[in-house]
Each structure stands twice: as C-alpha cells, then as structure tokens.
Short mmCIF file of C-alpha atoms in Angstrom, two decimals:
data_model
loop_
_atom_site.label_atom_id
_atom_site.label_comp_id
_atom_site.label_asym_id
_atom_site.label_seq_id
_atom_site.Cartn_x
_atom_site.Cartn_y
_atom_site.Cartn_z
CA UNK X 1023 -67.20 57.45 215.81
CA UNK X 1024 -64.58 55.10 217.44
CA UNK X 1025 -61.01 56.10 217.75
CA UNK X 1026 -60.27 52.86 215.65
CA UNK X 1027 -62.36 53.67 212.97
CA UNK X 1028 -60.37 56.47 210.50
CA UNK X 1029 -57.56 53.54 210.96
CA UNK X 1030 -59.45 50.86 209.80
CA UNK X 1031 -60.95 52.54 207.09
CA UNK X 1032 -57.38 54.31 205.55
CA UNK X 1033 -56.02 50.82 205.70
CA UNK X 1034 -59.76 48.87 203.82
CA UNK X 1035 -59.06 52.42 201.54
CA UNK X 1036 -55.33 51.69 200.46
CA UNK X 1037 -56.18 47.59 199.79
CA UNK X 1038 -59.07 48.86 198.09
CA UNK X 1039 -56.63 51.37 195.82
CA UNK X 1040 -54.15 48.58 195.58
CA UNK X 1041 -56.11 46.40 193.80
CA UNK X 1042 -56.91 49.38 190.95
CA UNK X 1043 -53.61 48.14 188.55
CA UNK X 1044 -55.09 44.72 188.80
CA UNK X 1045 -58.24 45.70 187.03
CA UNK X 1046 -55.87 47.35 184.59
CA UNK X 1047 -54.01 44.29 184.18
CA UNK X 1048 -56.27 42.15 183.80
CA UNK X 1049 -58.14 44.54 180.51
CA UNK X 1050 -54.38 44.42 179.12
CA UNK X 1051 -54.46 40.79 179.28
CA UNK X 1052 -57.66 40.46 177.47
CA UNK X 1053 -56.79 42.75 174.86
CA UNK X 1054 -53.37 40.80 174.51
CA UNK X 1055 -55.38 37.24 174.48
CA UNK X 1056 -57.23 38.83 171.71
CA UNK X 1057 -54.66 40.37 169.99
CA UNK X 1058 -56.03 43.18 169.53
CA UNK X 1059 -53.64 45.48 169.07
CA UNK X 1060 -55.80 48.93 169.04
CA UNK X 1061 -56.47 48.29 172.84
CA UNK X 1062 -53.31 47.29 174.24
CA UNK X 1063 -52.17 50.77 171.92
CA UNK X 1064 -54.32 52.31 174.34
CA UNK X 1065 -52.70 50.73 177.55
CA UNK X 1066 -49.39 51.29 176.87
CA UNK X 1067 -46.85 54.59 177.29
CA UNK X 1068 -45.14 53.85 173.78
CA UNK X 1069 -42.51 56.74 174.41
CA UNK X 1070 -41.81 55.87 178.35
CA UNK X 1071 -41.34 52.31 177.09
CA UNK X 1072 -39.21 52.82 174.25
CA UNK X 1073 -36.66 54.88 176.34
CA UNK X 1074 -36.65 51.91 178.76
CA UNK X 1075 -35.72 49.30 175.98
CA UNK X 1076 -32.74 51.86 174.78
CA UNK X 1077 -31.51 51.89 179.09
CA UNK X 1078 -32.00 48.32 178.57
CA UNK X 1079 -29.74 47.46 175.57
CA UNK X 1080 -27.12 51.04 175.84
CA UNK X 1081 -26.34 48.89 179.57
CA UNK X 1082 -25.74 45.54 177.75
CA UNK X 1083 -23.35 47.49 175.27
CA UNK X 1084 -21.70 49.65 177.30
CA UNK X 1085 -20.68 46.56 179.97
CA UNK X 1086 -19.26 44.75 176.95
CA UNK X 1087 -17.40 47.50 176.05
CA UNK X 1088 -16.10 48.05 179.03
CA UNK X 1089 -14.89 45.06 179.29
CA UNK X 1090 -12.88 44.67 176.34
CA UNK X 1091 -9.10 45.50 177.56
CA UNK X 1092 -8.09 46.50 173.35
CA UNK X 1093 -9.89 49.55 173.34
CA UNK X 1094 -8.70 52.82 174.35
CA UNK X 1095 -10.59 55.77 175.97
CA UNK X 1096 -11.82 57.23 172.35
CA UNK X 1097 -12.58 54.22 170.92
CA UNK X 1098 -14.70 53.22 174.32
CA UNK X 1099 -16.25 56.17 173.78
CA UNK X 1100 -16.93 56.31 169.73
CA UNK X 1101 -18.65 52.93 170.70
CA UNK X 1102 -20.69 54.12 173.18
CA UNK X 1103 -22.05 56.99 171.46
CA UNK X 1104 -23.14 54.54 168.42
CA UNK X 1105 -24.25 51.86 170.94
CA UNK X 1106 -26.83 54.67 172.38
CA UNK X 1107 -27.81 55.46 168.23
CA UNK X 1108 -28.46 52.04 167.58
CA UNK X 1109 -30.27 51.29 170.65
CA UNK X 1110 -32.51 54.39 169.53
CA UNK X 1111 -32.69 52.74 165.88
CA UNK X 1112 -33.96 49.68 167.31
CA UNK X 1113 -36.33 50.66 169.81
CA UNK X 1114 -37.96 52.85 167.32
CA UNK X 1115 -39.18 49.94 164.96
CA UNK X 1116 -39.14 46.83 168.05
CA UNK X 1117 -41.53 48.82 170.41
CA UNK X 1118 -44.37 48.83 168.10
CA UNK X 1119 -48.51 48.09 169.33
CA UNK X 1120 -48.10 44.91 167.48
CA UNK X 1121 -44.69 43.62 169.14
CA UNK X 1122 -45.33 44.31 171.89
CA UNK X 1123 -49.06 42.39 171.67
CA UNK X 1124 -46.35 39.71 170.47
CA UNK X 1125 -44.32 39.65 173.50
CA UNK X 1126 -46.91 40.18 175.98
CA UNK X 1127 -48.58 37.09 174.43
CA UNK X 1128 -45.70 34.15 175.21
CA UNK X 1129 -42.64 36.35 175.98
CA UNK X 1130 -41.40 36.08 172.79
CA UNK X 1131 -41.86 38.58 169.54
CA UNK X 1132 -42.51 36.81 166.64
CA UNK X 1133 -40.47 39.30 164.51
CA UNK X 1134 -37.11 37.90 166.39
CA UNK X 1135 -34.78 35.64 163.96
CA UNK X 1136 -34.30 32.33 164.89
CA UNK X 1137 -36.05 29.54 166.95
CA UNK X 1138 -37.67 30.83 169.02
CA UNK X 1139 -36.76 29.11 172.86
CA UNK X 1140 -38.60 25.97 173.96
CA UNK X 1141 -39.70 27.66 177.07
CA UNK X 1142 -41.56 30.76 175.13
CA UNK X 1143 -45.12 30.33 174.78
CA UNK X 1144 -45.58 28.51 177.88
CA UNK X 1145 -46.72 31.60 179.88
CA UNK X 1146 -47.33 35.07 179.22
CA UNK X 1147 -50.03 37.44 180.32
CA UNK X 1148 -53.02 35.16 180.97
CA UNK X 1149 -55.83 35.84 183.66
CA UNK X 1150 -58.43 33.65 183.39
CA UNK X 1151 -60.02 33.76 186.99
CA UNK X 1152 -59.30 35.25 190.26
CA UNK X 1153 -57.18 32.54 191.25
CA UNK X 1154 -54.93 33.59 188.90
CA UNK X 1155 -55.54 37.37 189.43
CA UNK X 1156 -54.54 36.23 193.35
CA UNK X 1157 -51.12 35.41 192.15
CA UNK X 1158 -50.08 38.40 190.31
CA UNK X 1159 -50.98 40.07 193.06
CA UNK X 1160 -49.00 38.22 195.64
CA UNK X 1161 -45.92 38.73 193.34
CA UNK X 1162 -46.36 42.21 192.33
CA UNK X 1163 -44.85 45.43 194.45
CA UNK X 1164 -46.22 48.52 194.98
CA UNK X 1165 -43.57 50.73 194.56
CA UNK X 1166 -45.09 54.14 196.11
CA UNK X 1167 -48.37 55.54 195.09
CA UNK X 1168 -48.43 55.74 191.56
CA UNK X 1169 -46.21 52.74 189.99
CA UNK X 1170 -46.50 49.15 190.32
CA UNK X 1171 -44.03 46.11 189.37
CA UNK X 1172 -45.66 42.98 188.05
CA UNK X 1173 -44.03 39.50 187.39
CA UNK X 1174 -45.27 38.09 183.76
CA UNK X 1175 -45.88 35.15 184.75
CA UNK X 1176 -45.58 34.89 188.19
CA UNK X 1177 -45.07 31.05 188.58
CA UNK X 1178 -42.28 30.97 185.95
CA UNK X 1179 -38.67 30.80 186.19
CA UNK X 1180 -37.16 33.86 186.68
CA UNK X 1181 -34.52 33.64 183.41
CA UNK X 1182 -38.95 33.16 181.47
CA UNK X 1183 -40.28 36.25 183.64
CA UNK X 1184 -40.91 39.25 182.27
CA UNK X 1185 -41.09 42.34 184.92
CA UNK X 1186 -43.91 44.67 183.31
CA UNK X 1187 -43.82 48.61 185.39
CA UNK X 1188 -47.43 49.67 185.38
CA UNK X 1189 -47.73 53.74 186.41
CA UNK X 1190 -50.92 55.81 187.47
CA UNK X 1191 -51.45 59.00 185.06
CA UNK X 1192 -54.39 60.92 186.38
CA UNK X 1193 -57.07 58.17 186.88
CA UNK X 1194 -55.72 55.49 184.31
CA UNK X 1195 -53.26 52.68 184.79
CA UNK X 1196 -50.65 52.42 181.71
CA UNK X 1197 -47.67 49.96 180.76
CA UNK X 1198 -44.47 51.94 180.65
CA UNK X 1199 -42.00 49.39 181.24
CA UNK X 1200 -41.12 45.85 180.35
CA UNK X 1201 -38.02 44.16 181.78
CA UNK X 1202 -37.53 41.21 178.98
CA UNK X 1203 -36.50 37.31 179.61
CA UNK X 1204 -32.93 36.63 179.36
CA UNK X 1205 -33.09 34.65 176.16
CA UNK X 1206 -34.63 37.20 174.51
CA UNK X 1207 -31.88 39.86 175.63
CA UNK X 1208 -29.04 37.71 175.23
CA UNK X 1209 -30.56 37.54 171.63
CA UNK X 1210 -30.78 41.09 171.00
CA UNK X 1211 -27.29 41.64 172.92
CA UNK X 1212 -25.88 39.71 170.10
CA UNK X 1213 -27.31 41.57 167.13
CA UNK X 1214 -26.15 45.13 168.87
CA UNK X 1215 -22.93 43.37 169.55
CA UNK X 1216 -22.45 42.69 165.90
CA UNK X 1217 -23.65 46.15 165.16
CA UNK X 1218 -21.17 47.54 167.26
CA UNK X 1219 -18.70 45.29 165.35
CA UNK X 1220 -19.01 46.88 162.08
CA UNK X 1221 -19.02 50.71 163.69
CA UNK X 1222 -15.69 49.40 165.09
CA UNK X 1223 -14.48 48.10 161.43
CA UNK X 1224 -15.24 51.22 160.07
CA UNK X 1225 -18.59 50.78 158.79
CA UNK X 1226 -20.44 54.11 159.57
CA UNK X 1227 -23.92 53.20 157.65
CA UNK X 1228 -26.98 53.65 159.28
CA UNK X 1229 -27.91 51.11 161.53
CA UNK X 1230 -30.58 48.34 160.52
CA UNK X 1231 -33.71 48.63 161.58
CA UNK X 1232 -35.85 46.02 162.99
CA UNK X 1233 -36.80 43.90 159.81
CA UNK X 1234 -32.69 43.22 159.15
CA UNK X 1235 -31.33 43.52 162.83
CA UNK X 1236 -33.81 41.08 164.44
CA UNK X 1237 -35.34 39.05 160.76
CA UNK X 1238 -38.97 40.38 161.15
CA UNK X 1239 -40.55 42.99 159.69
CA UNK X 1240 -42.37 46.29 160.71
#
C-alpha cells in the first residue's frame, strides 16, 4: 500500500460522513412537504429544542430589561425570573410536532396572530433534487463531529433564514435546534414584552399559553 493511500482514504471517509446529515435532511424535508407530522415527531429532539426556544426568548427579555433605566436591581430581577417562567410557558405549547411541521414548512407557524409577513412562504425546507441538496450543503457548517448548522433556505435573506442545529445521537441525525427569522421573533418579543408588562403591573396570573399569547391554538 502507498504512503498516500490511508490519507486519501480518511479524507474520501470524512466527505463521505459529511454528507450523512444531508440524507437526514433531506427525509425531514419530505416529511415536512407532506406534513406529516408523525415523522418529523420522529426527527426532532422535542426537549433539546424547547430549551433552545426558552435561551432564545429569556435573551430577548432579559436585554429589554436591561435596558430600561426605571427599574431597580429587584425589580430587574422579579422580571427576569418571570421572563424565564413565561418563556417555559410558551415553549411548552409553541414547540409542538405540528408547529414546528408549520414553521419548517414557510418559516412561519400558522398558530401566530396576525398577518403573517409577505416574505413567509416563499422558502422553507424544500429539496427537490441534488441541485438543491448542493446548496444546503455549501451553506451548512460542520461544527465538530457530531452537530451540524444548516441555513433554511440557503438563498434567502438572512432577516427570512432560519438556522436549523442538526446533532448525531448514536447512528441517527435529529433536529435539536431552530434559530427563527427575525419577524417571527420580533413578533413573539412583543407578546413576552407585554407579558412582562402585566407581571410588572402587578398581575401575578399564570401566564397564557400558546392559544392566547400567540392567537392559535394547541
């Protein structure tokens, strides 16, 4: 055997390996065209992701809170602490099989209030050929061995992108991370912000769920 040839083969090995989420990706995306929401059940880490969505929206609140000069240090941090509850609240019932089918679909979950944006429905997660395969991969990163960052879709705007995290588990490829659109976080930004507002009026009821925060249902 040539010297060159344990070289050539680790590096045919890792392409080979790196292509692996792709094949993941692209069952996700048929499931998701389909809307069948068993399968993409079984493609996603429901509890990872949820935790993600609370980071998400417990970041929004706190840098709004931060930046409001009228609050003192226990207010800041009675605000906080029901920021983090409502972002729990709200995860719970928005990062469901079905919404997230929903958002994987255009970018946009139908349970949100309001028009939805002109731009949503103009993408999403849609391979219908290698081609298109071909350009997910070009804008994806590998970020180690086990977890891959994907751009959803990769020729939109970044403000329309969603960032999806895919991570290896034993021998299967699973969702368990979605970094939204702006739109759509501005949009829930607002309804935790008017959340918060109540907390900070002196409303201590339990935070709305899904079907009165965001005007879907479950």
């Amino acid at each position: 055997m040539r010297w060159w040839t344990l070289p050539v083969l680790a590096i045919l090995g890792w392409f080979v390996y790196t292509l692996t989420p792709f094949y993941a990706l692209y069952d996700l995306a048929r499931a998701v065209q389909a809307h069948d929401v068993e399968a993409v059940d079984r493609r996603v880490n429901f509890r990872t992701l949820r935790l993600s969505i609370v980071r998400q929206m417990t970041a929004t609140a706190r840098s709004a809170i931060a930046a409001d000069p009228s609050l003192d240090s226990r207010e800041r941090q009675r605000l906080n602490d029901a920021a983090l509850g409502i972002s729990l609240a709200l995860a719970e019932s928005m990062v469901t099989p079905k919404t997230v089918t929903d958002l994987l679909d255009d970018g946009w979950p139908q349970g949100v209030e309001g028009a939805k944006p002109d731009k949503a429905g103009r993408g999403g997660l849609r391979i219908d050929g290698l081609g298109r395969l071909l350009a997910y991969y070009l804008a994806s990163e590998m970020r180690g061995f086990r977890t891959v960052v994907m751009i959803v879709p990769p020729d939109a705007a970044r403000a329309d992108q969603l960032r999806v995290r895919m991570r290896l588990r034993g021998s299967v490829w699973r969702l368990i991370d979605i970094e939204v659109t702006e739109a759509l976080r501005e949009r829930v930004a607002q309804k935790l912000a008017k959340a918060l507002a109540r907390v900070r009026g002196g409303d201590r009821a339990q935070p709305p769920d899904l079907g009165e925060s965001l005007g879907g249902s479950r």
